[in-house]
Every structure is written in structure tokens, then in C-alpha cells.
Amino acid sequence: MHKGIAIYPGSFDPPTNGHLDLIERGAKIFEELVVAILRNSEKSPMFSVAERLGMLKELTATLKNVRIDTFNGLMVEYAKSLDATCILRGIRAISDYEYELQMALMNRKLEPTLETVFMMPADKYSYVSSRLVREVAQAGGPVRGLVPEVVEQKLREKLDPAYKLRDARQIAVLGKRDSDRREKKRKKKA
Ligand code: PNS
């Protein structure tokens, strides 16, 4: 296990199974892993920083050496403020390489003591990205298996405000059906 703190920075809008896979792998290698959500992104996000923070906290609750945080400005400055020694990033396919290389070299120029470490998520997630998940979900497609269940639920609530209401009604109907069935059984026995 690598002593010290590593940072896994990103937008996580929303967190995917690929992100979670990488966090789990990183947690096995680094003594402490800080998953850091960029706050001042130029992109207009689907989920607020607070929502992403909440989802990631829930998803990593059992990983004792993983912490979720947010940061503003330069990532290397944030890393220095934590005394981190490594930046963790995922590479899915060769298409990620150019952007990741550019970013890693820029970060090295800004702070030569910080090392970027690349890891690959499981190949079954090699095509999964937050952008595609948003696109599929926004068009009403299924995202099961691409994101954790809690994220799937949040996507549904975000994209279909009537969902919460429908879900609550369905739970009420199923609950009533259950209690009717129990009542029937009870009467039969009596
Ligand atoms: O998940 P993403 O959107 O690919 O993550 C990109 C992120 C947040 C890691 C990157 O944009 C970043 O570190 N931004 C902070 C500003 C910064 O330090 N820029 C210089 C890095 S080249």
C-alpha cells in the first residue's frame, strides 16, 4: 500500500459505476484516497455539487480510507493544501489518453512533486461516461448497470418530477395489496 494521500479529482456528474470501480481500486492501493469534486466547473452541471457530494458519500460509506471533498481553482494547489502526493485518474480507452496526458503534464509543470497515477476501470465499464449516462437518461433510455442504484434513482427523480409521486402511490398500492392478502389469510385460518 502506498503511504500518503492520493486525490481522485473530477466532475462526477453523475458518479458512474466506472468511477466507483476506480475508487475501489484506488482505495486498495493508497493509504488515503480523497475523491475531490470540482466546484467551479464551466459546464452547467445536471447535479449540484451538494447532490454529487451526497451521492459519493453514500456510495463510499463502507470504504474507510476514502473521503469525499470539493475543491475550487487549481487542482495542484488543492493537492498541496492536503499534502497529497498522487493524483489518481482513470483511463478507459486510447481516446482518453491525449486529454489525460495533457492534463498530467500540465499538472507536473505546475507542481513537479505531484505524481499522476493512471488506473483502468473494469473493461465492462470502458464505454461508460457521465456525459453518455446523462444523454441516455435525458432521452428516457435505461442506465441500469451503468450507474449505482442510488444514482439511477436520483436521475429518475431529476428528469421526471412526477416520479416521486408515482413511486409513492405505487408503494401505497402494493402495501394495500399486501395487507389485504394478510387479512384474507387471517380470516381463512379463523
Ligand atoms: O471528470 P473531469 O471533468 O474529466 O475532471 C476534470 C478535472 C476536474 C480533473 C480538471 O478539469 C481539473 O483538475 N480542473 C481544475 C482546474 C485545474 O487544475 N486545471 C489545470 C489542470 S490541467
PDB file of C-alpha atoms and ligand atoms in Angstrom:
ATOM      1  CA  MET A   1       0.000   0.000   0.000  1.00  0.00           C
ATOM      2  CA  HIS A   2       1.269   3.463  -0.948  1.00  0.00           C
ATOM      3  CA  LYS A   3       1.722   5.682   2.105  1.00  0.00           C
ATOM      4  CA  GLY A   4       0.159   9.130   1.986  1.00  0.00           C
ATOM      5  CA  ILE A   5      -2.798  10.821   0.368  1.00  0.00           C
ATOM      6  CA  ALA A   6      -3.947  10.470  -3.238  1.00  0.00           C
ATOM      7  CA  ILE A   7      -6.559  12.667  -4.860  1.00  0.00           C
ATOM      8  CA  TYR A   8      -9.085  11.459  -7.389  1.00  0.00           C
ATOM      9  CA  PRO A   9     -10.413  14.699  -8.923  1.00  0.00           C
ATOM     10  CA  GLY A  10     -13.295  15.021 -11.327  1.00  0.00           C
ATOM     11  CA  SER A  11     -16.741  16.350 -12.126  1.00  0.00           C
ATOM     12  CA  PHE A  12     -18.673  13.175 -11.190  1.00  0.00           C
ATOM     13  CA  ASP A  13     -21.857  14.500 -12.832  1.00  0.00           C
ATOM     14  CA  PRO A  14     -23.166  11.939 -12.043  1.00  0.00           C
ATOM     15  CA  PRO A  15     -20.898   9.307 -10.445  1.00  0.00           C
ATOM     16  CA  THR A  16     -20.879   6.155 -12.594  1.00  0.00           C
ATOM     17  CA  ASN A  17     -20.019   2.513 -11.935  1.00  0.00           C
ATOM     18  CA  GLY A  18     -16.709   3.251 -13.676  1.00  0.00           C
ATOM     19  CA  HIS A  19     -15.912   5.951 -11.101  1.00  0.00           C
ATOM     20  CA  LEU A  20     -16.871   3.629  -8.266  1.00  0.00           C
ATOM     21  CA  ASP A  21     -14.740   0.837  -9.718  1.00  0.00           C
ATOM     22  CA  LEU A  22     -11.760   3.177  -9.832  1.00  0.00           C
ATOM     23  CA  ILE A  23     -12.368   4.419  -6.281  1.00  0.00           C
ATOM     24  CA  GLU A  24     -12.416   0.819  -5.024  1.00  0.00           C
ATOM     25  CA  ARG A  25      -9.195   0.023  -6.869  1.00  0.00           C
ATOM     26  CA  GLY A  26      -7.559   3.235  -5.629  1.00  0.00           C
ATOM     27  CA  ALA A  27      -8.611   2.541  -2.044  1.00  0.00           C
ATOM     28  CA  LYS A  28      -6.696  -0.762  -2.163  1.00  0.00           C
ATOM     29  CA  ILE A  29      -3.502   0.947  -3.288  1.00  0.00           C
ATOM     30  CA  PHE A  30      -3.414   4.246  -1.408  1.00  0.00           C
ATOM     31  CA  GLU A  31      -3.417   4.732   2.339  1.00  0.00           C
ATOM     32  CA  GLU A  32      -5.947   7.542   1.961  1.00  0.00           C
ATOM     33  CA  LEU A  33      -7.955   8.479  -1.116  1.00  0.00           C
ATOM     34  CA  VAL A  34      -9.717  11.829  -1.389  1.00  0.00           C
ATOM     35  CA  VAL A  35     -12.368  11.951  -4.105  1.00  0.00           C
ATOM     36  CA  ALA A  36     -12.472  15.657  -4.988  1.00  0.00           C
ATOM     37  CA  ILE A  37     -15.377  17.246  -6.874  1.00  0.00           C
ATOM     38  CA  LEU A  38     -14.539  20.369  -8.877  1.00  0.00           C
ATOM     39  CA  ARG A  39     -16.830  23.202  -7.736  1.00  0.00           C
ATOM     40  CA  ASN A  40     -16.125  25.927 -10.276  1.00  0.00           C
ATOM     41  CA  SER A  41     -16.597  23.992 -13.486  1.00  0.00           C
ATOM     42  CA  GLU A  42     -17.540  25.996 -16.599  1.00  0.00           C
ATOM     43  CA  LYS A  43     -20.029  23.318 -17.569  1.00  0.00           C
ATOM     44  CA  SER A  44     -23.593  23.695 -16.313  1.00  0.00           C
ATOM     45  CA  PRO A  45     -23.984  20.505 -14.315  1.00  0.00           C
ATOM     46  CA  MET A  46     -27.021  18.274 -14.071  1.00  0.00           C
ATOM     47  CA  PHE A  47     -26.457  17.661 -10.350  1.00  0.00           C
ATOM     48  CA  SER A  48     -25.443  20.340  -7.860  1.00  0.00           C
ATOM     49  CA  VAL A  49     -22.151  19.907  -6.023  1.00  0.00           C
ATOM     50  CA  ALA A  50     -24.128  19.106  -2.847  1.00  0.00           C
ATOM     51  CA  GLU A  51     -26.060  16.362  -4.663  1.00  0.00           C
ATOM     52  CA  ARG A  52     -22.869  14.829  -6.075  1.00  0.00           C
ATOM     53  CA  LEU A  53     -21.190  15.048  -2.672  1.00  0.00           C
ATOM     54  CA  GLY A  54     -24.174  13.276  -1.086  1.00  0.00           C
ATOM     55  CA  MET A  55     -24.243  10.501  -3.690  1.00  0.00           C
ATOM     56  CA  LEU A  56     -20.492   9.866  -3.475  1.00  0.00           C
ATOM     57  CA  LYS A  57     -20.562   9.846   0.337  1.00  0.00           C
ATOM     58  CA  GLU A  58     -23.330   7.258   0.297  1.00  0.00           C
ATOM     59  CA  LEU A  59     -21.555   5.134  -2.307  1.00  0.00           C
ATOM     60  CA  THR A  60     -18.251   5.069  -0.440  1.00  0.00           C
ATOM     61  CA  ALA A  61     -19.573   4.841   3.129  1.00  0.00           C
ATOM     62  CA  THR A  62     -18.042   1.388   3.625  1.00  0.00           C
ATOM     63  CA  LEU A  63     -14.592   2.365   2.335  1.00  0.00           C
ATOM     64  CA  LYS A  64     -12.891   3.604   5.463  1.00  0.00           C
ATOM     65  CA  ASN A  65      -9.855   5.193   3.786  1.00  0.00           C
ATOM     66  CA  VAL A  66     -11.933   7.154   1.256  1.00  0.00           C
ATOM     67  CA  ARG A  67     -13.067  10.710   1.874  1.00  0.00           C
ATOM     68  CA  ILE A  68     -15.209  12.941  -0.353  1.00  0.00           C
ATOM     69  CA  ASP A  69     -14.418  16.636  -0.679  1.00  0.00           C
ATOM     70  CA  THR A  70     -14.831  19.550  -3.094  1.00  0.00           C
ATOM     71  CA  PHE A  71     -12.287  21.995  -4.452  1.00  0.00           C
ATOM     72  CA  ASN A  72     -12.045  25.268  -6.320  1.00  0.00           C
ATOM     73  CA  GLY A  73      -9.324  26.610  -8.589  1.00  0.00           C
ATOM     74  CA  LEU A  74      -6.170  24.744  -9.443  1.00  0.00           C
ATOM     75  CA  MET A  75      -6.167  21.088  -8.548  1.00  0.00           C
ATOM     76  CA  VAL A  76      -2.451  21.087  -7.712  1.00  0.00           C
ATOM     77  CA  GLU A  77      -2.995  23.877  -5.171  1.00  0.00           C
ATOM     78  CA  TYR A  78      -5.745  21.860  -3.546  1.00  0.00           C
ATOM     79  CA  ALA A  79      -3.500  18.773  -3.573  1.00  0.00           C
ATOM     80  CA  LYS A  80      -0.686  20.733  -1.916  1.00  0.00           C
ATOM     81  CA  SER A  81      -3.077  22.013   0.762  1.00  0.00           C
ATOM     82  CA  LEU A  82      -3.752  18.370   1.716  1.00  0.00           C
ATOM     83  CA  ASP A  83      -0.104  17.301   1.433  1.00  0.00           C
ATOM     84  CA  ALA A  84      -1.197  14.796  -1.196  1.00  0.00           C
ATOM     85  CA  THR A  85       1.496  13.013  -3.166  1.00  0.00           C
ATOM     86  CA  CYS A  86      -0.500  11.487  -6.026  1.00  0.00           C
ATOM     87  CA  ILE A  87      -3.321  12.314  -8.411  1.00  0.00           C
ATOM     88  CA  LEU A  88      -5.397   9.346  -9.482  1.00  0.00           C
ATOM     89  CA  ARG A  89      -7.120   9.377 -12.879  1.00  0.00           C
ATOM     90  CA  GLY A  90      -8.853   6.685 -14.872  1.00  0.00           C
ATOM     91  CA  ILE A  91      -8.107   5.806 -18.473  1.00  0.00           C
ATOM     92  CA  ARG A  92     -10.797   3.829 -20.243  1.00  0.00           C
ATOM     93  CA  ALA A  93      -9.695   3.778 -23.844  1.00  0.00           C
ATOM     94  CA  ILE A  94      -6.950   5.223 -26.015  1.00  0.00           C
ATOM     95  CA  SER A  95      -9.263   8.180 -26.745  1.00  0.00           C
ATOM     96  CA  ASP A  96      -8.864   9.317 -23.113  1.00  0.00           C
ATOM     97  CA  TYR A  97      -5.104   9.262 -23.358  1.00  0.00           C
ATOM     98  CA  GLU A  98      -4.451  12.542 -25.153  1.00  0.00           C
ATOM     99  CA  TYR A  99      -6.514  14.666 -22.770  1.00  0.00           C
ATOM    100  CA  GLU A 100      -5.188  12.840 -19.716  1.00  0.00           C
ATOM    101  CA  LEU A 101      -1.579  13.134 -20.871  1.00  0.00           C
ATOM    102  CA  GLN A 102      -2.009  16.863 -21.480  1.00  0.00           C
ATOM    103  CA  MET A 103      -3.555  17.345 -18.049  1.00  0.00           C
ATOM    104  CA  ALA A 104      -0.927  15.209 -16.292  1.00  0.00           C
ATOM    105  CA  LEU A 105       1.935  17.097 -17.950  1.00  0.00           C
ATOM    106  CA  MET A 106       0.367  20.479 -17.174  1.00  0.00           C
ATOM    107  CA  ASN A 107      -0.097  19.457 -13.547  1.00  0.00           C
ATOM    108  CA  ARG A 108       3.525  18.248 -13.460  1.00  0.00           C
ATOM    109  CA  LYS A 109       4.669  21.607 -14.852  1.00  0.00           C
ATOM    110  CA  LEU A 110       2.658  23.378 -12.148  1.00  0.00           C
ATOM    111  CA  GLU A 111       3.811  21.057  -9.355  1.00  0.00           C
ATOM    112  CA  PRO A 112       6.672  18.666 -10.227  1.00  0.00           C
ATOM    113  CA  THR A 113       6.460  16.754  -6.938  1.00  0.00           C
ATOM    114  CA  LEU A 114       2.901  15.553  -7.597  1.00  0.00           C
ATOM    115  CA  GLU A 115       2.754  12.269  -9.485  1.00  0.00           C
ATOM    116  CA  THR A 116      -0.242  11.317 -11.662  1.00  0.00           C
ATOM    117  CA  VAL A 117      -1.173   7.650 -11.481  1.00  0.00           C
ATOM    118  CA  PHE A 118      -3.476   6.142 -14.110  1.00  0.00           C
ATOM    119  CA  MET A 119      -5.650   3.135 -13.460  1.00  0.00           C
ATOM    120  CA  MET A 120      -8.068   1.283 -15.735  1.00  0.00           C
ATOM    121  CA  PRO A 121     -11.599   0.536 -14.642  1.00  0.00           C
ATOM    122  CA  ALA A 122     -13.063  -2.920 -15.353  1.00  0.00           C
ATOM    123  CA  ASP A 123     -13.447  -3.410 -19.096  1.00  0.00           C
ATOM    124  CA  LYS A 124     -17.237  -3.717 -18.735  1.00  0.00           C
ATOM    125  CA  TYR A 125     -17.225  -0.004 -17.890  1.00  0.00           C
ATOM    126  CA  SER A 126     -14.815   1.039 -20.620  1.00  0.00           C
ATOM    127  CA  TYR A 127     -17.541   2.845 -22.596  1.00  0.00           C
ATOM    128  CA  VAL A 128     -19.312   4.383 -19.597  1.00  0.00           C
ATOM    129  CA  SER A 129     -19.011   8.128 -19.096  1.00  0.00           C
ATOM    130  CA  SER A 130     -21.056  10.648 -17.125  1.00  0.00           C
ATOM    131  CA  ARG A 131     -21.813  12.518 -20.341  1.00  0.00           C
ATOM    132  CA  LEU A 132     -23.268   9.447 -22.076  1.00  0.00           C
ATOM    133  CA  VAL A 133     -25.199   8.450 -18.963  1.00  0.00           C
ATOM    134  CA  ARG A 134     -26.774  11.940 -18.872  1.00  0.00           C
ATOM    135  CA  GLU A 135     -27.554  11.748 -22.575  1.00  0.00           C
ATOM    136  CA  VAL A 136     -29.197   8.310 -22.370  1.00  0.00           C
ATOM    137  CA  ALA A 137     -31.156   9.191 -19.212  1.00  0.00           C
ATOM    138  CA  GLN A 138     -32.319  12.524 -20.654  1.00  0.00           C
ATOM    139  CA  ALA A 139     -33.649  10.693 -23.711  1.00  0.00           C
ATOM    140  CA  GLY A 140     -35.528   8.264 -21.458  1.00  0.00           C
ATOM    141  CA  GLY A 141     -33.185   5.291 -22.013  1.00  0.00           C
ATOM    142  CA  PRO A 142     -32.181   2.743 -19.371  1.00  0.00           C
ATOM    143  CA  VAL A 143     -28.996   3.345 -17.383  1.00  0.00           C
ATOM    144  CA  ARG A 144     -29.241   0.256 -15.164  1.00  0.00           C
ATOM    145  CA  GLY A 145     -25.821  -1.322 -14.705  1.00  0.00           C
ATOM    146  CA  LEU A 146     -24.015   1.842 -15.794  1.00  0.00           C
ATOM    147  CA  VAL A 147     -24.543   3.765 -12.572  1.00  0.00           C
ATOM    148  CA  PRO A 148     -25.120   2.665  -8.976  1.00  0.00           C
ATOM    149  CA  GLU A 149     -28.793   2.236  -7.983  1.00  0.00           C
ATOM    150  CA  VAL A 150     -28.829   5.375  -5.859  1.00  0.00           C
ATOM    151  CA  VAL A 151     -27.679   7.404  -8.880  1.00  0.00           C
ATOM    152  CA  GLU A 152     -30.241   5.734 -11.127  1.00  0.00           C
ATOM    153  CA  GLN A 153     -32.943   6.745  -8.663  1.00  0.00           C
ATOM    154  CA  LYS A 154     -31.659  10.342  -8.475  1.00  0.00           C
ATOM    155  CA  LEU A 155     -31.583  10.556 -12.281  1.00  0.00           C
ATOM    156  CA  ARG A 156     -35.176   9.384 -12.433  1.00  0.00           C
ATOM    157  CA  GLU A 157     -36.257  11.926  -9.821  1.00  0.00           C
ATOM    158  CA  LYS A 158     -34.359  14.724 -11.550  1.00  0.00           C
ATOM    159  CA  LEU A 159     -35.669  14.001 -15.026  1.00  0.00           C
ATOM    160  CA  ASP A 160     -39.212  13.069 -14.098  1.00  0.00           C
ATOM    161  CA  PRO A 161     -40.519  15.185 -11.215  1.00  0.00           C
ATOM    162  CA  ALA A 162     -43.738  13.144 -11.276  1.00  0.00           C
ATOM    163  CA  TYR A 163     -41.673  10.054 -10.491  1.00  0.00           C
ATOM    164  CA  LYS A 164     -41.550  10.637  -6.738  1.00  0.00           C
ATOM    165  CA  LEU A 165     -45.328  10.968  -6.632  1.00  0.00           C
ATOM    166  CA  ARG A 166     -45.880   7.900  -8.836  1.00  0.00           C
ATOM    167  CA  ASP A 167     -43.426   5.910  -6.749  1.00  0.00           C
ATOM    168  CA  ALA A 168     -45.165   6.900  -3.527  1.00  0.00           C
ATOM    169  CA  ARG A 169     -48.568   5.906  -4.999  1.00  0.00           C
ATOM    170  CA  GLN A 170     -47.181   2.571  -6.193  1.00  0.00           C
ATOM    171  CA  ILE A 171     -45.753   1.821  -2.738  1.00  0.00           C
ATOM    172  CA  ALA A 172     -49.157   2.644  -1.230  1.00  0.00           C
ATOM    173  CA  VAL A 173     -50.965   0.335  -3.704  1.00  0.00           C
ATOM    174  CA  LEU A 174     -48.521  -2.537  -3.105  1.00  0.00           C
ATOM    175  CA  GLY A 175     -48.771  -2.004   0.656  1.00  0.00           C
ATOM    176  CA  LYS A 176     -52.573  -2.212   0.486  1.00  0.00           C
ATOM    177  CA  ARG A 177     -52.432  -5.347  -1.675  1.00  0.00           C
ATOM    178  CA  ASP A 178     -50.102  -6.946   0.906  1.00  0.00           C
ATOM    179  CA  SER A 179     -52.287  -6.106   3.866  1.00  0.00           C
ATOM    180  CA  ASP A 180     -55.436  -7.325   2.008  1.00  0.00           C
ATOM    181  CA  ARG A 181     -53.671 -10.632   1.346  1.00  0.00           C
ATOM    182  CA  ARG A 182     -52.661 -10.969   5.012  1.00  0.00           C
ATOM    183  CA  GLU A 183     -56.200 -10.163   6.120  1.00  0.00           C
ATOM    184  CA  LYS A 184     -57.635 -12.847   3.772  1.00  0.00           C
ATOM    185  CA  LYS A 185     -55.210 -15.454   5.196  1.00  0.00           C
ATOM    186  CA  ARG A 186     -56.116 -14.468   8.743  1.00  0.00           C
ATOM    187  CA  LYS A 187     -59.856 -14.849   8.032  1.00  0.00           C
ATOM    188  CA  LYS A 188     -59.279 -18.249   6.369  1.00  0.00           C
ATOM    189  CA  LYS A 189     -57.408 -19.515   9.444  1.00  0.00           C
ATOM    190  CA  ALA A 190     -60.083 -18.213  11.853  1.00  0.00           C
TER     191      ALA A 190
HETATM  192  O1  PNS B   1     -14.154  14.474 -14.637  1.00  0.00           O
HETATM  193  P1  PNS B   1     -13.427  15.503 -15.445  1.00  0.00           P
HETATM  194  O2  PNS B   1     -14.380  16.611 -15.846  1.00  0.00           O
HETATM  195  O3  PNS B   1     -12.677  14.926 -16.601  1.00  0.00           O
HETATM  196  O4  PNS B   1     -12.340  16.173 -14.450  1.00  0.00           O
HETATM  197  C1  PNS B   1     -11.516  17.202 -14.866  1.00  0.00           C
HETATM  198  C2  PNS B   1     -10.784  17.858 -13.670  1.00  0.00           C
HETATM  199  C3  PNS B   1     -11.791  18.341 -12.644  1.00  0.00           C
HETATM  200  C4  PNS B   1      -9.889  16.835 -13.029  1.00  0.00           C
HETATM  201  C5  PNS B   1      -9.908  19.026 -14.221  1.00  0.00           C
HETATM  202  O5  PNS B   1     -10.710  19.839 -15.024  1.00  0.00           O
HETATM  203  C6  PNS B   1      -9.282  19.866 -13.112  1.00  0.00           C
HETATM  204  O6  PNS B   1      -8.440  19.409 -12.391  1.00  0.00           O
HETATM  205  N1  PNS B   1      -9.730  21.126 -13.010  1.00  0.00           N
HETATM  206  C7  PNS B   1      -9.271  22.040 -12.008  1.00  0.00           C
HETATM  207  C8  PNS B   1      -8.537  23.213 -12.623  1.00  0.00           C
HETATM  208  C9  PNS B   1      -7.116  22.828 -12.931  1.00  0.00           C
HETATM  209  O7  PNS B   1      -6.341  22.496 -12.063  1.00  0.00           O
HETATM  210  N2  PNS B   1      -6.769  22.879 -14.225  1.00  0.00           N
HETATM  211  C10 PNS B   1      -5.471  22.528 -14.721  1.00  0.00           C
HETATM  212  C11 PNS B   1      -5.361  21.034 -14.938  1.00  0.00           C
HETATM  213  S1  PNS B   1      -4.678  20.753 -16.485  1.00  0.00           S
END
